[in-house]
Amino acid sequence: MKKVLSAALIAAALSTAVPTPSYAEKVLRLNNVEEPSSLNPALGLNLISWEPLNNLMEGLTRLDANHTAAPATAEKWDVSEDGKTYTFHLRQNAKWSDGSPVTAGDFVYGWTQLLTPATASPAAFLLYDIVGAQDFNAGKAGADALGIRALDEHTLQVTLNAPSLSFLNILTNPGFAPVNQKIAQANPKWHTEADSYVSNGPFVLKQWDHASSMRFEKNPNYWDKDAVKLDAVDWVMINDLNTSYQMFRTGELDATPSPLPAALYEKVKDNEQFMTVPQAGVYFYRFNTKMPPFQNADIRRAFALAVNRQDIVDYVVKQGRQAADAFVSPGFTGPDGKDFHQTSNGLVKTDAEQAKALLEKGMQAEQYTSLPPVTLSHINNPDDRKIAQALQAMFKENLGIDVRLQGIESKVFYTQQRGGKLQFSRSSFTYDYADPYNALESFVSDSSMNRTGWSSPEYDALIKEARNEADAARRWKLLQKSQQVLFADMPLFPLFFYNQGFMQKTGVTGILRHPVGYIDLKTADIQ
């Protein structure tokens, strides 16, 4: 649970958040919620760090308005015929905020720091496609084994273990931005204060009042500075979302972070300043297939079909969310120009009669005269509890089953779920990069994300084939087929897809909010 700031700290944040400009500026006022854990790309490994980092730093690629990887610090790249070697050509005019050139060596240095075992980065696995990365991260090999080479100051060569059509999307993560090697080696604390901070993105860090506010200003040395319309961005750090909403109402913020408090949705949903955009992610429930009665696929299907997802989003969750009928979220355009979800949906539905028939079939197969006790576990917070109570009522009405509810403190909950100790439990998934593969690989037999005990040789083979498939159209079909296999056995069922709901001032334009990715203010404008 987030700690609510005291009135004194809120007052201090407001007093320092918006410096008085000496001339008429275009200044956007936002809330970063909390102090970034770090503004070093190799260390800032969470949302509250990646949001600002995405605007201070820039990697080889950047998500464009269509949510696809586009040239950024790299103006172009070549891919070898076997799809394993990428040669990135950096822009000649790419500079750091101190005026020095951004070099290929800065990328080698930054990525090596992220993969270094001592960094303990949870994002390190995203670079495991690179030759030697996994062994280096595990401490089993030296940095010289990494398939990352600076061929010259403006040419970076990256060698992969196998072709990866998602690699360019992965590189849009702010963690894979360069780090100025000369600055970092001369001052290991370069990233801790505004006066020593160097960046290569659209903005520079001009002021940082820790745990209170930050001020970004337009980077005059950014290669694409003409595209940047804002003079500055003033960030406060207010972790009480109700206070943040009130600051928006009184004109102290130009937009709120997402999400708004659920209780506000009915109040603001018809307001012209309320906006909602997709967020790639899904709230779902896992069955433990190693615990009775969920070793039986028909019983799992019965529980899934007994749930009315539309009622859940309409009357319980609200916030404009979409009922989920598959695991992969909307928002991923394939080589056929169609959304993955558009061609891979309808895999689970609400059908009480069929649910009853499947339950009876499964019980007969297991020779059950009565169903073993079922405990539904959730994180002990109001939102999860309301969803669990709604499910409990649906199972009683549609299956005649009394399900016990168990609320668990979050740290204990996740420890028990990872350890396979929960019979039937809530879950959520949000994407690390913009590709359906990122979601579907979670359910291969040896994945630490599986947490269901479910194992399918057919599914494992499909995912492995998709990982190594260089033909985009064939790879897309393999991923679609794998999701069908997943839902045929139903080791999980989805409830709803996430979204981003927020307030934004009329006249604010050009902010990019991606289904997968981080807020991008490069083209933001304010009237």
Short mmCIF file of C-alpha atoms in Angstrom, two decimals:
data_model
loop_
_atom_site.label_atom_id
_atom_site.label_comp_id
_atom_site.label_asym_id
_atom_site.label_seq_id
_atom_site.Cartn_x
_atom_site.Cartn_y
_atom_site.Cartn_z
CA MET A 1 0.00 0.00 0.00
CA LYS A 2 1.36 3.39 -0.94
CA LYS A 3 2.20 5.79 1.88
CA VAL A 4 0.15 9.00 1.79
CA LEU A 5 2.27 12.14 1.97
CA SER A 6 1.80 14.43 4.93
CA ALA A 7 0.21 17.83 4.45
CA ALA A 8 3.61 19.46 5.05
CA LEU A 9 5.30 17.42 2.32
CA ILE A 10 2.46 18.13 -0.12
CA ALA A 11 2.76 21.85 0.60
CA ALA A 12 6.52 21.67 0.07
CA ALA A 13 6.05 19.84 -3.24
CA LEU A 14 3.60 22.45 -4.48
CA SER A 15 5.85 25.33 -3.45
CA THR A 16 8.89 23.96 -5.29
CA ALA A 17 7.26 22.19 -8.23
CA VAL A 18 6.67 25.17 -10.50
CA PRO A 19 9.58 27.63 -10.61
CA THR A 20 8.65 31.13 -11.72
CA PRO A 21 9.75 31.45 -15.37
CA SER A 22 11.67 34.50 -16.51
CA TYR A 23 9.81 34.51 -19.82
CA ALA A 24 6.63 33.08 -21.30
CA GLU A 25 7.21 29.34 -21.43
CA LYS A 26 5.26 26.32 -22.52
CA VAL A 27 5.36 24.32 -19.31
CA LEU A 28 3.52 21.03 -18.81
CA ARG A 29 2.73 20.11 -15.20
CA LEU A 30 2.56 16.41 -14.34
CA ASN A 31 2.65 14.06 -11.35
CA ASN A 32 5.29 11.30 -11.22
CA VAL A 33 3.61 9.95 -8.03
CA GLU A 34 6.87 9.04 -6.24
CA GLU A 35 10.61 9.65 -6.24
CA PRO A 36 12.31 7.67 -9.04
CA SER A 37 14.30 4.75 -7.68
CA SER A 38 17.11 5.89 -10.01
CA LEU A 39 17.57 7.96 -13.16
CA ASN A 40 20.41 5.73 -14.29
CA PRO A 41 18.95 3.58 -17.12
CA ALA A 42 20.76 0.52 -15.75
CA LEU A 43 19.30 1.01 -12.28
CA GLY A 44 15.91 2.73 -12.69
CA LEU A 45 13.97 -0.46 -13.04
CA ASN A 46 10.33 0.44 -12.39
CA LEU A 47 7.52 2.57 -13.78
CA ILE A 48 8.24 5.62 -11.63
CA SER A 49 11.78 5.67 -13.04
CA TRP A 50 11.02 4.65 -16.62
CA GLU A 51 8.40 7.40 -17.13
CA PRO A 52 10.92 10.24 -16.63
CA LEU A 53 13.80 8.25 -18.15
CA ASN A 54 11.84 7.84 -21.40
CA ASN A 55 11.99 11.62 -21.82
CA LEU A 56 15.52 12.26 -20.55
CA MET A 57 17.17 9.39 -22.40
CA GLU A 58 16.83 7.80 -25.83
CA GLY A 59 17.88 4.37 -27.02
CA LEU A 60 18.51 3.03 -30.49
CA THR A 61 14.78 2.87 -31.20
CA ARG A 62 11.71 4.74 -29.93
CA LEU A 63 8.00 3.92 -30.12
CA ASP A 64 6.25 6.12 -32.67
CA ALA A 65 2.63 7.27 -32.81
CA ASN A 66 1.65 3.86 -34.23
CA HIS A 67 3.31 2.14 -31.22
CA THR A 68 6.00 0.52 -33.36
CA ALA A 69 9.77 0.72 -33.01
CA ALA A 70 11.16 3.58 -35.10
CA PRO A 71 14.68 4.98 -35.60
CA ALA A 72 15.89 7.12 -32.72
CA THR A 73 19.56 7.48 -31.75
CA ALA A 74 20.14 4.90 -34.49
CA GLU A 75 19.12 6.42 -37.82
CA LYS A 76 19.11 3.02 -39.52
CA TRP A 77 20.22 -0.59 -39.14
CA ASP A 78 21.12 -3.62 -41.22
CA VAL A 79 20.08 -7.17 -40.40
CA SER A 80 22.09 -10.16 -41.58
CA GLU A 81 20.49 -12.72 -43.87
CA ASP A 82 20.15 -15.23 -41.03
CA GLY A 83 18.43 -12.59 -38.84
CA LYS A 84 20.98 -12.92 -36.04
CA THR A 85 23.23 -9.89 -36.49
CA TYR A 86 22.02 -6.28 -36.23
CA THR A 87 24.33 -3.46 -37.25
CA PHE A 88 23.07 -0.12 -35.93
CA HIS A 89 24.27 3.14 -37.44
CA LEU A 90 24.11 5.97 -34.92
CA ARG A 91 23.25 9.50 -36.01
CA GLN A 92 26.29 11.68 -36.57
CA ASN A 93 24.50 14.53 -34.77
CA ALA A 94 23.41 12.49 -31.73
CA LYS A 95 24.86 14.31 -28.72
CA TRP A 96 24.78 14.25 -24.96
CA SER A 97 23.40 17.26 -23.14
CA ASP A 98 26.99 18.37 -22.43
CA GLY A 99 27.63 18.55 -26.19
CA SER A 100 29.79 15.42 -26.49
CA PRO A 101 28.87 12.80 -29.12
CA VAL A 102 26.81 9.72 -28.26
CA THR A 103 28.99 6.76 -29.21
CA ALA A 104 28.47 3.06 -29.79
CA GLY A 105 30.73 2.52 -26.79
CA ASP A 106 28.17 4.31 -24.60
CA PHE A 107 25.61 1.65 -25.56
CA VAL A 108 28.05 -1.18 -24.88
CA TYR A 109 28.82 0.34 -21.49
CA GLY A 110 25.17 0.95 -20.53
CA TRP A 111 23.96 -2.51 -21.55
CA THR A 112 26.90 -4.21 -19.85
CA GLN A 113 26.10 -2.35 -16.62
CA LEU A 114 22.47 -3.49 -16.85
CA LEU A 115 23.51 -7.12 -17.37
CA THR A 116 26.20 -7.10 -14.67
CA PRO A 117 25.13 -9.57 -11.95
CA ALA A 118 25.68 -7.01 -9.19
CA THR A 119 23.06 -4.71 -10.76
CA ALA A 120 20.43 -7.42 -10.16
CA SER A 121 18.20 -5.93 -12.84
CA PRO A 122 14.80 -7.64 -13.26
CA ALA A 123 14.86 -6.36 -16.86
CA ALA A 124 18.08 -8.22 -17.70
CA PHE A 125 16.19 -11.20 -19.15
CA LEU A 126 14.93 -8.96 -21.96
CA LEU A 127 18.46 -8.93 -23.39
CA TYR A 128 18.91 -12.70 -23.18
CA ASP A 129 18.43 -12.91 -26.95
CA ILE A 130 21.95 -11.47 -27.21
CA VAL A 131 24.81 -13.97 -27.44
CA GLY A 132 26.38 -14.52 -24.02
CA ALA A 133 23.93 -12.26 -22.16
CA GLN A 134 22.30 -14.93 -20.01
CA ASP A 135 25.60 -16.53 -18.97
CA PHE A 136 27.15 -13.13 -18.21
CA ASN A 137 24.12 -12.10 -16.15
CA ALA A 138 24.36 -15.38 -14.23
CA GLY A 139 28.05 -14.82 -13.52
CA LYS A 140 29.07 -17.75 -15.72
CA ALA A 141 30.95 -15.74 -18.38
CA GLY A 142 32.85 -12.49 -18.76
CA ALA A 143 31.78 -9.34 -20.60
CA ASP A 144 34.00 -10.33 -23.54
CA ALA A 145 31.52 -13.15 -24.26
CA LEU A 146 28.70 -10.67 -24.93
CA GLY A 147 27.56 -10.27 -28.54
CA ILE A 148 27.73 -6.47 -28.26
CA ARG A 149 30.50 -4.70 -30.19
CA ALA A 150 31.34 -1.08 -31.00
CA LEU A 151 32.78 -1.36 -34.52
CA ASP A 152 33.56 2.36 -34.46
CA GLU A 153 32.18 5.44 -32.70
CA HIS A 154 28.93 5.39 -34.67
CA THR A 155 28.45 1.68 -35.43
CA LEU A 156 27.11 -0.87 -32.94
CA GLN A 157 26.92 -4.57 -33.81
CA VAL A 158 24.66 -6.88 -31.81
CA THR A 159 24.63 -10.64 -32.34
CA LEU A 160 21.64 -12.73 -31.25
CA ASN A 161 21.37 -16.42 -30.43
CA ALA A 162 18.48 -16.76 -32.88
CA PRO A 163 16.35 -14.46 -35.05
CA SER A 164 14.05 -12.24 -32.95
CA LEU A 165 11.34 -10.20 -34.62
CA SER A 166 10.60 -8.54 -31.27
CA PHE A 167 14.17 -7.31 -30.68
CA LEU A 168 13.64 -3.76 -31.97
CA ASN A 169 10.57 -3.40 -29.75
CA ILE A 170 12.52 -4.61 -26.73
CA LEU A 171 15.12 -1.89 -27.34
CA THR A 172 12.51 0.84 -26.87
CA ASN A 173 12.58 0.13 -23.11
CA PRO A 174 14.33 3.07 -21.36
CA GLY A 175 16.59 0.60 -19.56
CA PHE A 176 18.44 0.05 -22.83
CA ALA A 177 19.43 3.67 -23.34
CA PRO A 178 23.14 4.48 -23.49
CA VAL A 179 25.16 5.70 -20.51
CA ASN A 180 27.90 8.29 -21.06
CA GLN A 181 30.92 6.15 -20.25
CA LYS A 182 33.37 9.01 -19.61
CA ILE A 183 31.00 10.81 -17.27
CA ALA A 184 29.97 7.64 -15.41
CA GLN A 185 33.52 6.45 -14.87
CA ALA A 186 34.67 9.89 -13.69
CA ASN A 187 31.67 10.28 -11.36
CA PRO A 188 29.79 7.08 -10.41
CA LYS A 189 27.08 9.27 -8.78
CA TRP A 190 26.47 11.30 -11.96
CA HIS A 191 22.80 10.24 -12.02
CA THR A 192 21.90 11.32 -8.48
CA GLU A 193 21.71 15.12 -8.88
CA ALA A 194 20.54 17.52 -11.57
CA ASP A 195 23.83 19.45 -11.79
CA SER A 196 25.80 16.31 -12.72
CA TYR A 197 23.16 14.58 -14.88
CA VAL A 198 23.79 14.08 -18.60
CA SER A 199 21.12 12.85 -21.01
CA ASN A 200 20.66 12.34 -24.74
CA GLY A 201 16.86 12.56 -25.03
CA PRO A 202 14.39 15.37 -25.74
CA PHE A 203 14.82 16.93 -22.26
CA VAL A 204 17.51 17.67 -19.71
CA LEU A 205 17.17 17.41 -15.93
CA LYS A 206 17.38 21.02 -14.80
CA GLN A 207 16.21 20.72 -11.20
CA TRP A 208 15.61 17.82 -8.80
CA ASP A 209 14.24 18.40 -5.34
CA HIS A 210 14.30 14.82 -4.09
CA ALA A 211 10.98 13.24 -3.11
CA SER A 212 9.29 16.50 -4.06
CA SER A 213 9.71 17.71 -7.65
CA MET A 214 11.72 17.66 -10.88
CA ARG A 215 12.03 20.17 -13.69
CA PHE A 216 12.89 19.07 -17.22
CA GLU A 217 13.85 21.58 -19.90
CA LYS A 218 14.16 21.19 -23.65
CA ASN A 219 17.53 19.70 -24.60
CA PRO A 220 19.27 22.12 -27.01
CA ASN A 221 21.69 19.36 -28.08
CA TYR A 222 19.01 16.77 -28.93
CA TRP A 223 19.31 15.67 -32.57
CA ASP A 224 15.57 16.22 -33.19
CA LYS A 225 15.14 19.32 -31.01
CA ASP A 226 12.89 21.02 -33.61
CA ALA A 227 10.21 18.37 -32.91
CA VAL A 228 10.15 19.28 -29.19
CA LYS A 229 7.49 21.94 -28.58
CA LEU A 230 7.58 22.24 -24.78
CA ASP A 231 10.04 24.50 -23.01
CA ALA A 232 9.77 22.58 -19.77
CA VAL A 233 7.99 19.87 -17.80
CA ASP A 234 7.42 20.35 -14.07
CA TRP A 235 6.83 17.14 -12.13
CA VAL A 236 5.48 16.83 -8.61
CA MET A 237 5.62 13.59 -6.62
CA ILE A 238 2.23 13.15 -4.97
CA ASN A 239 1.35 9.52 -4.21
CA ASP A 240 -2.19 10.22 -3.01
CA LEU A 241 -4.22 9.92 -6.22
CA ASN A 242 -7.19 11.73 -4.72
CA THR A 243 -4.91 14.69 -3.94
CA SER A 244 -3.55 14.49 -7.49
CA TYR A 245 -7.08 14.66 -8.88
CA GLN A 246 -7.88 17.71 -6.75
CA MET A 247 -4.68 19.38 -8.01
CA PHE A 248 -5.92 18.83 -11.55
CA ARG A 249 -9.29 20.36 -10.68
CA THR A 250 -7.63 23.46 -9.21
CA GLY A 251 -5.34 23.89 -12.21
CA GLU A 252 -2.09 22.84 -10.51
CA LEU A 253 -1.68 19.85 -12.85
CA ASP A 254 -2.34 19.58 -16.59
CA ALA A 255 -2.95 15.83 -16.42
CA THR A 256 -3.30 13.13 -13.78
CA PRO A 257 -1.41 9.85 -13.69
CA SER A 258 -3.29 6.66 -14.51
CA PRO A 259 -5.35 5.18 -13.02
CA LEU A 260 -7.79 7.49 -11.33
CA PRO A 261 -9.24 6.19 -8.05
CA ALA A 262 -11.98 3.71 -8.99
CA ALA A 263 -14.54 5.61 -6.91
CA LEU A 264 -14.15 8.64 -9.20
CA TYR A 265 -15.00 6.83 -12.44
CA GLU A 266 -18.77 7.37 -12.35
CA LYS A 267 -18.18 11.01 -11.50
CA VAL A 268 -15.77 11.79 -14.37
CA LYS A 269 -16.55 9.27 -17.12
CA ASP A 270 -18.63 11.77 -19.14
CA ASN A 271 -16.27 14.71 -18.56
CA GLU A 272 -14.65 15.90 -21.81
CA GLN A 273 -11.30 16.01 -19.99
CA PHE A 274 -11.49 12.34 -19.00
CA MET A 275 -9.63 10.09 -21.41
CA THR A 276 -9.05 6.37 -21.66
CA VAL A 277 -6.54 4.61 -23.88
CA PRO A 278 -5.54 0.92 -24.10
CA GLN A 279 -2.92 -0.59 -21.84
CA ALA A 280 -1.62 -3.98 -22.82
CA GLY A 281 -2.29 -6.23 -19.89
CA VAL A 282 -4.85 -8.63 -18.49
CA TYR A 283 -6.31 -9.44 -15.06
CA PHE A 284 -6.89 -13.19 -14.79
CA TYR A 285 -7.16 -16.21 -12.50
CA ARG A 286 -4.84 -19.20 -12.41
CA PHE A 287 -5.82 -22.79 -11.64
CA ASN A 288 -3.26 -24.97 -9.89
CA THR A 289 -3.47 -28.08 -12.07
CA LYS A 290 -1.55 -30.07 -9.46
CA MET A 291 -4.31 -29.62 -6.87
CA PRO A 292 -7.74 -31.32 -6.99
CA PRO A 293 -10.16 -30.68 -8.54
CA PHE A 294 -8.26 -28.59 -11.08
CA GLN A 295 -6.18 -31.43 -12.46
CA ASN A 296 -9.26 -32.00 -14.64
CA ALA A 297 -9.53 -29.76 -17.73
CA ASP A 298 -13.33 -30.04 -17.93
CA ILE A 299 -13.70 -28.79 -14.36
CA ARG A 300 -11.36 -25.90 -15.17
CA ARG A 301 -13.47 -25.07 -18.24
CA ALA A 302 -16.64 -25.24 -16.14
CA PHE A 303 -15.34 -22.59 -13.76
CA ALA A 304 -14.21 -20.39 -16.66
CA LEU A 305 -17.57 -20.55 -18.47
CA ALA A 306 -19.49 -19.84 -15.24
CA VAL A 307 -18.03 -16.32 -15.05
CA ASN A 308 -19.88 -13.34 -16.55
CA ARG A 309 -16.96 -11.07 -17.47
CA GLN A 310 -19.17 -8.29 -18.78
CA ASP A 311 -20.95 -8.00 -15.43
CA ILE A 312 -17.55 -7.87 -13.71
CA VAL A 313 -16.40 -4.86 -15.78
CA ASP A 314 -19.79 -3.12 -15.78
CA TYR A 315 -20.66 -3.38 -12.10
CA VAL A 316 -17.50 -4.28 -10.16
CA VAL A 317 -14.34 -3.05 -11.88
CA LYS A 318 -15.81 -0.17 -13.91
CA GLN A 319 -13.19 2.38 -15.16
CA GLY A 320 -14.16 1.69 -18.77
CA ARG A 321 -12.33 -1.61 -18.96
CA GLN A 322 -12.98 -4.32 -21.55
CA ALA A 323 -14.09 -7.85 -20.73
CA ALA A 324 -11.37 -10.30 -21.78
CA ASP A 325 -12.11 -13.29 -23.99
CA ALA A 326 -8.46 -14.22 -24.62
CA PHE A 327 -5.09 -13.77 -22.91
CA VAL A 328 -3.33 -11.55 -25.48
CA SER A 329 -4.52 -7.96 -25.22
CA PRO A 330 -5.71 -5.78 -28.10
CA GLY A 331 -3.13 -3.40 -29.56
CA PHE A 332 -0.71 -5.62 -31.49
CA THR A 333 -0.82 -5.22 -35.27
CA GLY A 334 0.39 -8.20 -37.25
CA PRO A 335 1.98 -8.54 -40.69
CA ASP A 336 -1.56 -8.91 -42.10
CA GLY A 337 -2.40 -5.41 -40.83
CA LYS A 338 -4.94 -6.81 -38.35
CA ASP A 339 -4.88 -6.70 -34.59
CA PHE A 340 -3.83 -10.01 -32.99
CA HIS A 341 -6.90 -9.92 -30.75
CA GLN A 342 -9.18 -9.24 -33.73
CA THR A 343 -8.22 -12.60 -35.23
CA SER A 344 -7.63 -14.50 -31.97
CA ASN A 345 -10.55 -13.73 -29.69
CA GLY A 346 -13.66 -15.50 -28.40
CA LEU A 347 -11.61 -18.23 -26.71
CA VAL A 348 -13.69 -18.12 -23.54
CA LYS A 349 -17.31 -17.10 -23.06
CA THR A 350 -20.10 -17.09 -20.49
CA ASP A 351 -22.32 -20.16 -20.77
CA ALA A 352 -23.89 -21.38 -17.53
CA GLU A 353 -25.57 -24.44 -19.09
CA GLN A 354 -22.40 -25.67 -20.74
CA ALA A 355 -20.49 -24.96 -17.52
CA LYS A 356 -22.85 -27.26 -15.58
CA ALA A 357 -22.44 -30.00 -18.19
CA LEU A 358 -18.64 -29.71 -18.13
CA LEU A 359 -18.60 -29.84 -14.33
CA GLU A 360 -20.70 -33.02 -14.33
CA LYS A 361 -18.47 -34.58 -17.00
CA GLY A 362 -15.32 -33.74 -15.08
CA MET A 363 -16.67 -35.06 -11.79
CA GLN A 364 -17.68 -38.32 -13.43
CA ALA A 365 -14.21 -38.72 -14.94
CA GLU A 366 -12.61 -38.17 -11.52
CA GLN A 367 -15.28 -40.31 -9.78
CA TYR A 368 -16.23 -37.42 -7.51
CA THR A 369 -19.54 -37.72 -5.66
CA SER A 370 -18.91 -34.20 -4.36
CA LEU A 371 -16.40 -31.62 -5.48
CA PRO A 372 -13.28 -31.24 -3.31
CA PRO A 373 -13.26 -27.93 -1.39
CA VAL A 374 -12.20 -24.93 -3.50
CA THR A 375 -10.41 -21.89 -2.07
CA LEU A 376 -10.10 -18.74 -4.17
CA SER A 377 -7.11 -16.66 -3.03
CA HIS A 378 -6.70 -12.96 -3.67
CA ILE A 379 -4.55 -10.07 -2.48
CA ASN A 380 -6.09 -8.53 0.58
CA ASN A 381 -7.21 -5.17 -0.82
CA PRO A 382 -10.69 -3.76 -1.51
CA ASP A 383 -10.59 -4.04 -5.32
CA ASP A 384 -9.43 -7.67 -5.40
CA ARG A 385 -11.87 -8.55 -2.65
CA LYS A 386 -14.86 -7.17 -4.59
CA ILE A 387 -13.89 -9.16 -7.68
CA ALA A 388 -13.45 -12.34 -5.63
CA GLN A 389 -16.85 -11.86 -4.00
CA ALA A 390 -18.49 -11.42 -7.41
CA LEU A 391 -16.86 -14.64 -8.66
CA GLN A 392 -17.93 -16.47 -5.51
CA ALA A 393 -21.56 -15.49 -6.19
CA MET A 394 -21.34 -16.57 -9.85
CA PHE A 395 -19.94 -20.00 -8.97
CA LYS A 396 -22.74 -20.47 -6.47
CA GLU A 397 -25.46 -19.38 -8.91
CA ASN A 398 -24.16 -21.08 -12.08
CA LEU A 399 -22.48 -24.20 -10.68
CA GLY A 400 -24.03 -24.63 -7.23
CA ILE A 401 -20.56 -24.57 -5.68
CA ASP A 402 -19.62 -22.89 -2.40
CA VAL A 403 -16.15 -21.37 -2.92
CA ARG A 404 -14.16 -20.17 0.10
CA LEU A 405 -12.38 -16.80 -0.20
CA GLN A 406 -8.91 -16.20 1.19
CA GLY A 407 -7.40 -12.70 1.36
CA ILE A 408 -3.59 -12.68 1.72
CA GLU A 409 -1.09 -9.84 2.23
CA SER A 410 0.63 -9.18 -1.10
CA LYS A 411 4.19 -10.33 -0.33
CA VAL A 412 2.97 -13.57 1.22
CA PHE A 413 0.47 -14.04 -1.62
CA TYR A 414 3.12 -13.87 -4.36
CA THR A 415 5.52 -16.10 -2.43
CA GLN A 416 2.83 -18.74 -2.05
CA GLN A 417 1.67 -18.46 -5.64
CA ARG A 418 5.23 -18.82 -6.99
CA GLY A 419 5.69 -21.81 -4.68
CA GLY A 420 2.61 -23.58 -6.09
CA LYS A 421 0.76 -23.43 -2.79
CA LEU A 422 -2.42 -21.68 -3.96
CA GLN A 423 -5.25 -23.73 -5.44
CA PHE A 424 -7.05 -21.00 -7.39
CA SER A 425 -5.71 -17.45 -7.38
CA ARG A 426 -5.88 -13.99 -8.95
CA SER A 427 -3.12 -12.78 -11.27
CA SER A 428 -2.25 -10.01 -13.64
CA PHE A 429 0.09 -9.58 -16.56
CA THR A 430 1.40 -6.39 -18.16
CA TYR A 431 3.78 -6.43 -21.08
CA ASP A 432 7.52 -5.77 -21.04
CA TYR A 433 7.54 -5.08 -24.79
CA ALA A 434 5.02 -4.83 -27.60
CA ASP A 435 4.68 -8.40 -28.82
CA PRO A 436 2.16 -11.19 -28.09
CA TYR A 437 5.10 -13.54 -27.57
CA ASN A 438 5.93 -11.72 -24.33
CA ALA A 439 2.59 -12.84 -22.83
CA LEU A 440 2.39 -16.33 -24.27
CA GLU A 441 5.90 -17.43 -23.30
CA SER A 442 4.76 -17.18 -19.66
CA PHE A 443 3.05 -20.58 -19.91
CA VAL A 444 5.83 -22.77 -21.27
CA SER A 445 6.52 -25.66 -18.93
CA ASP A 446 9.71 -24.31 -17.33
CA SER A 447 8.71 -20.65 -17.05
CA SER A 448 8.83 -19.08 -13.60
CA MET A 449 5.76 -17.10 -14.70
CA ASN A 450 3.66 -20.23 -15.33
CA ARG A 451 2.61 -20.90 -11.72
CA THR A 452 -0.16 -23.31 -12.72
CA GLY A 453 1.64 -26.66 -12.88
CA TRP A 454 0.28 -26.95 -16.44
CA SER A 455 2.57 -28.44 -19.04
CA SER A 456 1.90 -29.07 -22.72
CA PRO A 457 4.55 -30.43 -25.10
CA GLU A 458 2.49 -29.09 -28.01
CA TYR A 459 2.39 -25.61 -26.51
CA ASP A 460 6.12 -25.64 -25.68
CA ALA A 461 6.96 -26.65 -29.23
CA LEU A 462 4.79 -23.92 -30.75
CA ILE A 463 6.34 -21.21 -28.57
CA LYS A 464 9.87 -22.43 -29.31
CA GLU A 465 9.14 -22.47 -33.02
CA ALA A 466 7.67 -18.97 -32.88
CA ARG A 467 10.73 -17.70 -31.00
CA ASN A 468 13.05 -18.85 -33.78
CA GLU A 469 10.78 -18.14 -36.76
CA ALA A 470 12.12 -15.39 -39.05
CA ASP A 471 9.05 -15.24 -41.29
CA ALA A 472 6.72 -12.68 -39.66
CA ALA A 473 3.47 -14.08 -41.08
CA ARG A 474 4.26 -17.67 -40.10
CA ARG A 475 5.41 -16.56 -36.63
CA TRP A 476 2.10 -14.71 -36.12
CA LYS A 477 0.12 -17.87 -36.97
CA LEU A 478 2.23 -19.93 -34.57
CA LEU A 479 1.45 -17.51 -31.76
CA GLN A 480 -2.27 -17.57 -32.60
CA LYS A 481 -2.22 -21.37 -32.57
CA SER A 482 -0.39 -21.46 -29.24
CA GLN A 483 -3.09 -19.30 -27.60
CA GLN A 484 -5.76 -21.69 -28.91
CA VAL A 485 -3.89 -24.62 -27.33
CA LEU A 486 -3.63 -22.70 -24.05
CA PHE A 487 -7.37 -22.10 -23.92
CA ALA A 488 -8.28 -25.60 -25.01
CA ASP A 489 -6.79 -26.80 -21.69
CA MET A 490 -7.76 -23.66 -19.70
CA PRO A 491 -5.10 -23.54 -16.95
CA LEU A 492 -6.32 -19.94 -16.50
CA PHE A 493 -9.21 -17.71 -17.40
CA PRO A 494 -9.09 -13.95 -18.08
CA LEU A 495 -11.44 -11.36 -16.60
CA PHE A 496 -10.61 -8.01 -18.20
CA PHE A 497 -8.03 -6.10 -20.20
CA TYR A 498 -6.39 -3.11 -18.58
CA ASN A 499 -6.65 0.45 -19.79
CA GLN A 500 -5.28 3.87 -18.85
CA GLY A 501 -7.89 6.27 -17.50
CA PHE A 502 -6.80 9.82 -16.67
CA MET A 503 -7.78 13.47 -16.73
CA GLN A 504 -6.06 15.77 -19.23
CA LYS A 505 -6.51 19.50 -19.66
CA THR A 506 -8.18 20.73 -22.84
CA GLY A 507 -5.45 22.18 -25.05
CA VAL A 508 -2.82 19.58 -24.12
CA THR A 509 -1.89 17.59 -27.22
CA GLY A 510 0.81 15.30 -28.56
CA ILE A 511 1.43 13.18 -25.45
CA LEU A 512 2.01 9.60 -26.56
CA ARG A 513 0.60 6.94 -24.22
CA HIS A 514 1.40 3.52 -25.63
CA PRO A 515 -0.41 0.23 -24.91
CA VAL A 516 3.07 -1.04 -24.03
CA GLY A 517 5.65 1.53 -23.07
CA TYR A 518 6.03 4.75 -21.19
CA ILE A 519 4.69 8.28 -21.48
CA ASP A 520 6.45 10.17 -24.28
CA LEU A 521 6.50 13.96 -24.18
CA LYS A 522 8.72 14.55 -27.21
CA THR A 523 5.84 15.89 -29.34
CA ALA A 524 3.66 17.16 -26.47
CA ASP A 525 2.25 20.67 -26.75
CA ILE A 526 0.08 22.91 -24.60
CA GLN A 527 -1.99 25.92 -25.51
#
